[in-house]
Amino acid sequence: MKMQEFLQFLTQQLTHWRRQYKGLRRKGKLMRSPKSKSDRKQLLRTFLKNVILFLSKSNDKSARRKQERALQSKAKSVTTKSSIYSVCLDWVHEQRSLGILAIAVLSLTGVIGQKLYNQTQLQVGHPAPQTITAPYTAKIEDQKKTEAERKAVSRSSLQVLMLDARMNEQINENLQQLLDDGNEIRAVAGAFPFFDPAVLPISTQRYLRSCNDSEWQALLLAVENSKNQQKKGTGQTTASSRSSSIAAPNQERQPRTTPQKTEPVDFSQSTDFTQAVAELESYRLTTSEKNLSLLIAQISQTRKRYTEATTKLLQLETVTPEAVYEESFLLDLSDVEWEKTQMGIHQSAERILTQGIPQGLPKNILQDAVSLQLQSFVPESAQPLAKNLLLAVLKPNLQKDEEETRENAQKAAAGVPPVMEEVRHGEVIVKRGVQITTWNLEVLEHYRLVRREVKWRGLLKLGGVIAIAIGIFVWVERHVDYELRQRDRLLVLLLTLSVPGLVTMGLPYTTWSALGLLLGSFYGPTLGLTVVGLLLPILAVILDMSKVALLAGAGGAILGSYIAQRLRSREELALLGLAIALTQGSIYLVVKILIGQAFGSTWYIVLREAGFFALSGLGWSVVALGLSPYLEKVFDLVTPIRLAELANPNRPLLKRLATETPGTFQHTLFVATLAEAAAKELGCNVELVRAGTLYHDIGKMHDPLGFIENQMGGPNKHDTEIKDPWKSAEIIKKHVTEGLVMARKHLLPTAIQAFIPEHQGTMLIAYFHHQAQQMAQENPSLTVDDADFRYDGPIPQSRETGIVMLADSCEAALRSLQASSSGKRVGEKRSVKDVSTEQALTMLNNILRAKWQDNQLVDSGLKREEMSQIAQIFVDVWQQFHHKRIAYPKLKASNTARNS
């Protein structure tokens, strides 16, 4: 029996000690306070004292001595082991921040400064410390000569040309404009031939239309004379009057003026003149005099239109720099020939442009090429005109294809074999004191005689810079509201290492966008911008990479860091990824334009690179979105998006809470409303407060009927079944431990789990404590220990959990006040609303004052002056839920009875 009692007593003492130990540890006093060692010693001293007091009651002194010795030896061993363990634990805990700092400095220095690891002691231009000879004969590549030969071959390689589509389009537009001008002039001149070629040959029609006025008048006179000779002296009018009557239909004739004596011109020697007279005379003989008169009138009208066309042609030649229509070839062509000419010009131009016109092509070669093409497509009579047209518009349409030319040059250079030089055994590579040349260093490299070393000085400088940057980050961290844990610092380090890690691998499209998006989403814009701002200059100075690419990536990271935490859904983050992609591509393109590299023949390369940077930003944003849920769980993070997801009432745990404990669920919703309103006014994390409040009472599902809000007016099991305040208190306290078990089972974040124990703190379960005291007064053998009726804690460690504790404590009081207020009569002097408001504010202030005086809020960060503000906020929310209603008149029972 004695041993059984002793074991029971020992178990109770260990349980009590463990609770106190957990309480101190949760408060942070065990690991952080300098009094931690004295606290543990005090606990051990109390434990041993109680054991000795228990043993002193034993009747058997020998047994007591044996037990004392045994307990003393066990206590010494336990004390020694626990002290060693606690000292080690304290040291590790105190030094973990320095450990993370050392890891960060070493890892960042190691990744960023990787080029400082394997530097040679012997360098080009430095004097040799000693004479070095070749240990054996070998053939070694002279890289300088090899590079020179390859450069020469690369420069002499043929350029790759490509067609300039824009130039082709411009040439075709200019050509079409010239042809349109020709069509307009020909439209003024009218159709040609203007008469039937079978009757009047085209050559004759061309002559009649284009000859000058004097020649035309002579021709008319000749036709008239021929007619008079045939009639031989008939009594008709004179030759001049007949000539006038024949020419009368011609509208271009002028009124007769005073005759002047001019030398007559003899056109009879002209073949075209005599041929035209003969053709007209033949036409008169074959038809009639009337038809000849009509033909002459038609010729006169055609001549007039021809004169207008030539005038317009002269005007066009003065306007356009290319005098392609300076000769009358345009008007001499028939309509059929002109159509064939236009088609032939287009076909010839298309073939010439397809073959390409390079820059610097000699003019005679281009003329020969044009003539050769026109022979196949254009009538011979129109070839001079077509040649002028093409030569006026054709320009070089081939430009250098930079990428293909570079690849062609690289292939040509790759085909050049390396230049090998033979170095014989014992040959002096470099003499002592002589400056080392590039060739000397190559030979030493081949024989592995170059002494390599780590540039410790450079690494130390880099490590110092990184340590300063980390110090700035720590300073910024301590001045923001978000307190980082060690795991958070480790995540920041891993994300930061991803950027220089990919750069050292030779990939320009680094994880800037993912870095900014994740840091901004997890820790807010301040820390995200700090990391990007510190990393950018370090990488720009240390690493050999494109500064434009570095700036473009950092721009996307800055945008992601600044905006990410404001978003409340994955869809919005996806849109932010698109914005980051456009930002990175735009910054790259704008910087290239500003430095003048986006013009000329390389513009398409710059545009392509800008597109690649945009795609890389989008790709890394997608990767960040995919990793975000996993990182949130692995590193126990809470983001606004995750909190919104946890607050979804369709979550399994919340659906169970609403189904199994409907009263608790309604209580939870009202508490959440109160706490949200207070958190918003006090500038706390509203999303965290709402999500934490929804889960703070999930432990009540282990015994729903043990809590009055779920009894729905039924019997209270504490009064009817249990009738033991100690057991009832255990049931009430168990909703905290069971809630933590459920929260861990469902992998809720630690920040959410903290609401479960901290919303009760170490408060006293007053109702059952009072029952126990009454029972102890009736039965003196019963002792009441306050610890049995207090929650295990810890007390609230943040403003958010402190607000939820206050809201949870005030919710029941507000409900009871509303129930009591609803029964008051309407005819009282003061309205129900006024009385309830005053009562509510007084009651809540008393509750909050009690919590403050019970030291439940000392670690929460809430201030004493904020208590009255919180009470007023709770009352305002309560009034919105329970607003005043209209008092309807009651029906008289007597009337009802009389009617029945």
Short mmCIF file of N, CA and C in Angstrom, two decimals, residues 692-796:
data_model
loop_
_atom_site.label_atom_id
_atom_site.label_comp_id
_atom_site.label_asym_id
_atom_site.label_seq_id
_atom_site.Cartn_x
_atom_site.Cartn_y
_atom_site.Cartn_z
N GLY A 692 -8.71 32.21 -37.02
CA GLY A 692 -8.42 31.64 -35.70
C GLY A 692 -9.65 31.52 -34.84
N THR A 693 -10.57 32.48 -34.93
CA THR A 693 -11.79 32.42 -34.13
C THR A 693 -12.68 31.26 -34.57
N LEU A 694 -12.75 31.01 -35.86
CA LEU A 694 -13.59 29.91 -36.34
C LEU A 694 -13.13 28.56 -35.82
N TYR A 695 -11.85 28.44 -35.49
CA TYR A 695 -11.33 27.15 -35.02
C TYR A 695 -11.06 27.13 -33.52
N HIS A 696 -11.34 28.20 -32.79
CA HIS A 696 -10.88 28.26 -31.40
C HIS A 696 -11.64 27.30 -30.49
N ASP A 697 -12.86 26.88 -30.85
CA ASP A 697 -13.65 25.99 -30.00
C ASP A 697 -13.93 24.64 -30.66
N ILE A 698 -13.10 24.20 -31.59
CA ILE A 698 -13.37 22.92 -32.26
C ILE A 698 -13.25 21.75 -31.29
N GLY A 699 -12.52 21.94 -30.18
CA GLY A 699 -12.39 20.86 -29.21
C GLY A 699 -13.68 20.51 -28.51
N LYS A 700 -14.70 21.37 -28.58
CA LYS A 700 -15.98 21.07 -27.95
C LYS A 700 -16.72 19.94 -28.65
N MET A 701 -16.22 19.54 -29.82
CA MET A 701 -16.86 18.41 -30.51
C MET A 701 -16.59 17.08 -29.80
N HIS A 702 -15.64 17.05 -28.88
CA HIS A 702 -15.38 15.78 -28.18
C HIS A 702 -16.51 15.44 -27.23
N ASP A 703 -17.26 16.47 -26.74
CA ASP A 703 -18.40 16.24 -25.85
C ASP A 703 -19.35 17.43 -25.99
N PRO A 704 -20.15 17.46 -27.07
CA PRO A 704 -20.98 18.65 -27.34
C PRO A 704 -21.93 18.98 -26.19
N LEU A 705 -22.55 17.95 -25.55
CA LEU A 705 -23.54 18.23 -24.51
C LEU A 705 -22.90 18.66 -23.21
N GLY A 706 -21.59 18.65 -23.14
CA GLY A 706 -20.92 19.15 -21.94
C GLY A 706 -20.88 20.66 -21.90
N PHE A 707 -21.38 21.33 -22.95
CA PHE A 707 -21.35 22.78 -23.02
C PHE A 707 -22.76 23.28 -23.23
N ILE A 708 -23.14 24.27 -22.47
CA ILE A 708 -24.54 24.66 -22.35
C ILE A 708 -25.14 25.15 -23.67
N GLU A 709 -24.31 25.75 -24.56
CA GLU A 709 -24.90 26.28 -25.79
C GLU A 709 -25.39 25.19 -26.73
N ASN A 710 -24.95 23.94 -26.49
CA ASN A 710 -25.39 22.82 -27.34
C ASN A 710 -26.51 21.99 -26.70
N GLN A 711 -26.97 22.35 -25.50
CA GLN A 711 -27.98 21.55 -24.82
C GLN A 711 -29.39 21.89 -25.27
N MET A 712 -29.56 22.99 -25.97
CA MET A 712 -30.84 23.37 -26.58
C MET A 712 -31.99 23.34 -25.56
N GLY A 713 -31.74 23.80 -24.32
CA GLY A 713 -32.79 23.82 -23.31
C GLY A 713 -32.99 22.51 -22.60
N GLY A 714 -32.25 21.48 -22.94
CA GLY A 714 -32.37 20.18 -22.29
C GLY A 714 -31.68 20.17 -20.94
N PRO A 715 -31.68 19.00 -20.30
CA PRO A 715 -31.03 18.90 -18.97
C PRO A 715 -29.53 19.09 -19.08
N ASN A 716 -28.98 19.70 -18.07
CA ASN A 716 -27.55 19.93 -18.00
C ASN A 716 -26.89 18.70 -17.39
N LYS A 717 -26.06 18.02 -18.16
CA LYS A 717 -25.46 16.77 -17.69
C LYS A 717 -24.56 16.99 -16.48
N HIS A 718 -24.03 18.20 -16.32
CA HIS A 718 -23.19 18.47 -15.15
C HIS A 718 -24.03 18.45 -13.86
N ASP A 719 -25.31 18.80 -13.97
CA ASP A 719 -26.18 18.80 -12.80
C ASP A 719 -26.88 17.47 -12.59
N THR A 720 -27.16 16.75 -13.68
CA THR A 720 -27.94 15.52 -13.57
C THR A 720 -27.09 14.26 -13.54
N GLU A 721 -25.97 14.24 -14.26
CA GLU A 721 -25.19 13.02 -14.37
C GLU A 721 -23.87 13.09 -13.59
N ILE A 722 -23.10 14.14 -13.84
CA ILE A 722 -21.74 14.19 -13.29
C ILE A 722 -21.76 14.58 -11.81
N LYS A 723 -22.33 15.70 -11.50
CA LYS A 723 -22.46 16.20 -10.13
C LYS A 723 -21.11 16.23 -9.41
N ASP A 724 -20.07 16.48 -10.14
CA ASP A 724 -18.73 16.58 -9.57
C ASP A 724 -18.02 17.74 -10.26
N PRO A 725 -17.79 18.85 -9.56
CA PRO A 725 -17.19 20.01 -10.21
C PRO A 725 -15.78 19.74 -10.74
N TRP A 726 -15.06 18.82 -10.09
CA TRP A 726 -13.71 18.51 -10.58
C TRP A 726 -13.79 17.82 -11.94
N LYS A 727 -14.68 16.87 -12.09
CA LYS A 727 -14.84 16.18 -13.37
C LYS A 727 -15.42 17.14 -14.42
N SER A 728 -16.34 17.96 -14.00
CA SER A 728 -16.90 18.92 -14.95
C SER A 728 -15.83 19.88 -15.45
N ALA A 729 -14.97 20.30 -14.51
CA ALA A 729 -13.88 21.19 -14.94
C ALA A 729 -12.93 20.49 -15.90
N GLU A 730 -12.69 19.21 -15.66
CA GLU A 730 -11.83 18.46 -16.59
C GLU A 730 -12.45 18.39 -17.98
N ILE A 731 -13.78 18.18 -18.03
CA ILE A 731 -14.46 18.14 -19.33
C ILE A 731 -14.34 19.49 -20.04
N ILE A 732 -14.53 20.55 -19.27
CA ILE A 732 -14.44 21.89 -19.87
C ILE A 732 -13.02 22.16 -20.35
N LYS A 733 -12.04 21.81 -19.53
CA LYS A 733 -10.64 22.04 -19.91
C LYS A 733 -10.23 21.17 -21.08
N LYS A 734 -10.88 20.03 -21.21
CA LYS A 734 -10.48 19.08 -22.26
C LYS A 734 -10.76 19.61 -23.65
N HIS A 735 -11.66 20.58 -23.76
CA HIS A 735 -11.95 21.08 -25.12
C HIS A 735 -10.73 21.82 -25.69
N VAL A 736 -9.82 22.24 -24.85
CA VAL A 736 -8.59 22.86 -25.35
C VAL A 736 -7.63 21.80 -25.86
N THR A 737 -7.37 20.78 -25.03
CA THR A 737 -6.44 19.73 -25.46
C THR A 737 -6.96 18.96 -26.66
N GLU A 738 -8.27 18.65 -26.65
CA GLU A 738 -8.85 17.95 -27.79
C GLU A 738 -8.83 18.83 -29.04
N GLY A 739 -9.03 20.12 -28.84
CA GLY A 739 -8.95 21.03 -29.98
C GLY A 739 -7.58 21.05 -30.61
N LEU A 740 -6.54 21.04 -29.78
CA LEU A 740 -5.17 21.00 -30.32
C LEU A 740 -4.91 19.70 -31.06
N VAL A 741 -5.44 18.60 -30.54
CA VAL A 741 -5.27 17.30 -31.22
C VAL A 741 -5.93 17.35 -32.60
N MET A 742 -7.15 17.87 -32.67
CA MET A 742 -7.85 17.98 -33.96
C MET A 742 -7.11 18.92 -34.90
N ALA A 743 -6.62 20.03 -34.37
CA ALA A 743 -5.92 21.00 -35.22
C ALA A 743 -4.67 20.39 -35.81
N ARG A 744 -3.91 19.64 -35.00
CA ARG A 744 -2.70 19.01 -35.53
C ARG A 744 -3.06 17.91 -36.53
N LYS A 745 -4.12 17.19 -36.27
CA LYS A 745 -4.54 16.13 -37.18
C LYS A 745 -4.92 16.69 -38.54
N HIS A 746 -5.54 17.85 -38.54
CA HIS A 746 -5.95 18.48 -39.81
C HIS A 746 -4.91 19.46 -40.33
N LEU A 747 -3.72 19.44 -39.73
CA LEU A 747 -2.58 20.23 -40.22
C LEU A 747 -2.88 21.72 -40.29
N LEU A 748 -3.55 22.22 -39.28
CA LEU A 748 -3.77 23.67 -39.22
C LEU A 748 -2.47 24.38 -38.89
N PRO A 749 -2.26 25.57 -39.38
CA PRO A 749 -1.03 26.31 -39.08
C PRO A 749 -0.90 26.58 -37.58
N THR A 750 0.33 26.74 -37.14
CA THR A 750 0.58 27.03 -35.73
C THR A 750 -0.09 28.32 -35.30
N ALA A 751 -0.13 29.31 -36.19
CA ALA A 751 -0.78 30.58 -35.85
C ALA A 751 -2.26 30.39 -35.57
N ILE A 752 -2.91 29.44 -36.24
CA ILE A 752 -4.32 29.14 -35.99
C ILE A 752 -4.45 28.31 -34.72
N GLN A 753 -3.54 27.34 -34.53
CA GLN A 753 -3.58 26.51 -33.33
C GLN A 753 -3.42 27.35 -32.06
N ALA A 754 -2.69 28.44 -32.14
CA ALA A 754 -2.45 29.26 -30.96
C ALA A 754 -3.74 29.82 -30.38
N PHE A 755 -4.78 30.01 -31.20
CA PHE A 755 -6.03 30.55 -30.70
C PHE A 755 -6.75 29.56 -29.77
N ILE A 756 -6.49 28.27 -29.92
CA ILE A 756 -7.23 27.27 -29.15
C ILE A 756 -6.88 27.35 -27.67
N PRO A 757 -5.61 27.28 -27.24
CA PRO A 757 -5.33 27.42 -25.81
C PRO A 757 -5.28 28.87 -25.34
N GLU A 758 -4.84 29.78 -26.19
CA GLU A 758 -4.63 31.14 -25.72
C GLU A 758 -5.92 31.92 -25.54
N HIS A 759 -7.00 31.50 -26.19
CA HIS A 759 -8.24 32.26 -25.99
C HIS A 759 -8.82 32.01 -24.59
N GLN A 760 -8.35 30.94 -23.90
CA GLN A 760 -8.75 30.70 -22.51
C GLN A 760 -7.64 31.09 -21.53
N GLY A 761 -6.40 31.09 -22.02
CA GLY A 761 -5.28 31.47 -21.16
C GLY A 761 -5.18 30.55 -19.95
N THR A 762 -5.04 31.14 -18.80
CA THR A 762 -5.04 30.39 -17.54
C THR A 762 -6.21 30.84 -16.67
N MET A 763 -7.32 31.17 -17.32
CA MET A 763 -8.49 31.68 -16.61
C MET A 763 -9.07 30.60 -15.70
N LEU A 764 -9.76 31.07 -14.71
CA LEU A 764 -10.42 30.20 -13.75
C LEU A 764 -11.80 29.83 -14.27
N ILE A 765 -12.13 28.54 -14.15
CA ILE A 765 -13.48 28.09 -14.51
C ILE A 765 -14.35 28.39 -13.31
N ALA A 766 -14.88 29.57 -13.26
CA ALA A 766 -15.45 30.13 -12.03
C ALA A 766 -16.66 29.35 -11.53
N TYR A 767 -17.52 28.91 -12.44
CA TYR A 767 -18.77 28.26 -12.03
C TYR A 767 -18.49 26.99 -11.23
N PHE A 768 -17.66 26.13 -11.76
CA PHE A 768 -17.37 24.87 -11.08
C PHE A 768 -16.41 25.08 -9.91
N HIS A 769 -15.57 26.10 -10.00
CA HIS A 769 -14.72 26.42 -8.86
C HIS A 769 -15.58 26.86 -7.67
N HIS A 770 -16.61 27.62 -7.96
CA HIS A 770 -17.52 28.04 -6.89
C HIS A 770 -18.26 26.84 -6.31
N GLN A 771 -18.71 25.92 -7.15
CA GLN A 771 -19.36 24.71 -6.67
C GLN A 771 -18.43 23.91 -5.77
N ALA A 772 -17.17 23.79 -6.20
CA ALA A 772 -16.22 23.03 -5.40
C ALA A 772 -15.99 23.68 -4.04
N GLN A 773 -15.93 24.99 -4.01
CA GLN A 773 -15.75 25.68 -2.73
C GLN A 773 -16.95 25.45 -1.81
N GLN A 774 -18.14 25.45 -2.36
CA GLN A 774 -19.32 25.18 -1.55
C GLN A 774 -19.29 23.77 -0.99
N MET A 775 -18.89 22.82 -1.83
CA MET A 775 -18.79 21.44 -1.36
C MET A 775 -17.70 21.29 -0.30
N ALA A 776 -16.59 22.04 -0.45
CA ALA A 776 -15.52 21.97 0.54
C ALA A 776 -15.96 22.56 1.88
N GLN A 777 -16.83 23.55 1.83
CA GLN A 777 -17.34 24.10 3.08
C GLN A 777 -18.24 23.10 3.80
N GLU A 778 -18.99 22.35 3.03
CA GLU A 778 -19.86 21.33 3.63
C GLU A 778 -19.07 20.10 4.08
N ASN A 779 -17.99 19.78 3.35
CA ASN A 779 -17.18 18.60 3.66
C ASN A 779 -15.74 19.05 3.85
N PRO A 780 -15.27 19.20 5.10
CA PRO A 780 -13.92 19.71 5.34
C PRO A 780 -12.82 18.80 4.82
N SER A 781 -13.12 17.52 4.55
CA SER A 781 -12.08 16.63 4.01
C SER A 781 -11.70 16.96 2.58
N LEU A 782 -12.52 17.75 1.90
CA LEU A 782 -12.24 18.13 0.51
C LEU A 782 -11.39 19.40 0.50
N THR A 783 -10.40 19.38 -0.35
CA THR A 783 -9.54 20.57 -0.55
C THR A 783 -9.67 21.04 -1.99
N VAL A 784 -9.74 22.34 -2.15
CA VAL A 784 -9.91 22.93 -3.49
C VAL A 784 -8.58 23.56 -3.92
N ASP A 785 -8.01 23.01 -4.98
CA ASP A 785 -6.79 23.56 -5.57
C ASP A 785 -7.17 24.38 -6.81
N ASP A 786 -6.82 25.66 -6.80
CA ASP A 786 -7.19 26.52 -7.93
C ASP A 786 -6.65 25.99 -9.25
N ALA A 787 -5.52 25.28 -9.24
CA ALA A 787 -4.93 24.77 -10.48
C ALA A 787 -5.84 23.78 -11.17
N ASP A 788 -6.67 23.07 -10.38
CA ASP A 788 -7.60 22.10 -10.98
C ASP A 788 -8.70 22.79 -11.77
N PHE A 789 -8.91 24.05 -11.48
CA PHE A 789 -10.01 24.77 -12.12
C PHE A 789 -9.49 25.89 -13.03
N ARG A 790 -8.24 25.86 -13.34
CA ARG A 790 -7.68 26.83 -14.28
C ARG A 790 -7.22 26.10 -15.55
N TYR A 791 -7.39 26.81 -16.67
CA TYR A 791 -6.88 26.27 -17.92
C TYR A 791 -5.35 26.22 -17.88
N ASP A 792 -4.80 25.33 -18.69
CA ASP A 792 -3.35 25.15 -18.68
C ASP A 792 -2.61 26.27 -19.39
N GLY A 793 -3.31 27.08 -20.15
CA GLY A 793 -2.65 28.19 -20.83
C GLY A 793 -2.01 27.74 -22.13
N PRO A 794 -1.16 28.54 -22.68
CA PRO A 794 -0.63 29.81 -22.15
C PRO A 794 -1.60 30.96 -22.31
N ILE A 795 -1.28 32.06 -21.66
CA ILE A 795 -2.07 33.26 -21.84
C ILE A 795 -1.79 33.82 -23.24
N PRO A 796 -2.65 34.70 -23.76
CA PRO A 796 -2.46 35.22 -25.14
C PRO A 796 -1.08 35.81 -25.35
#
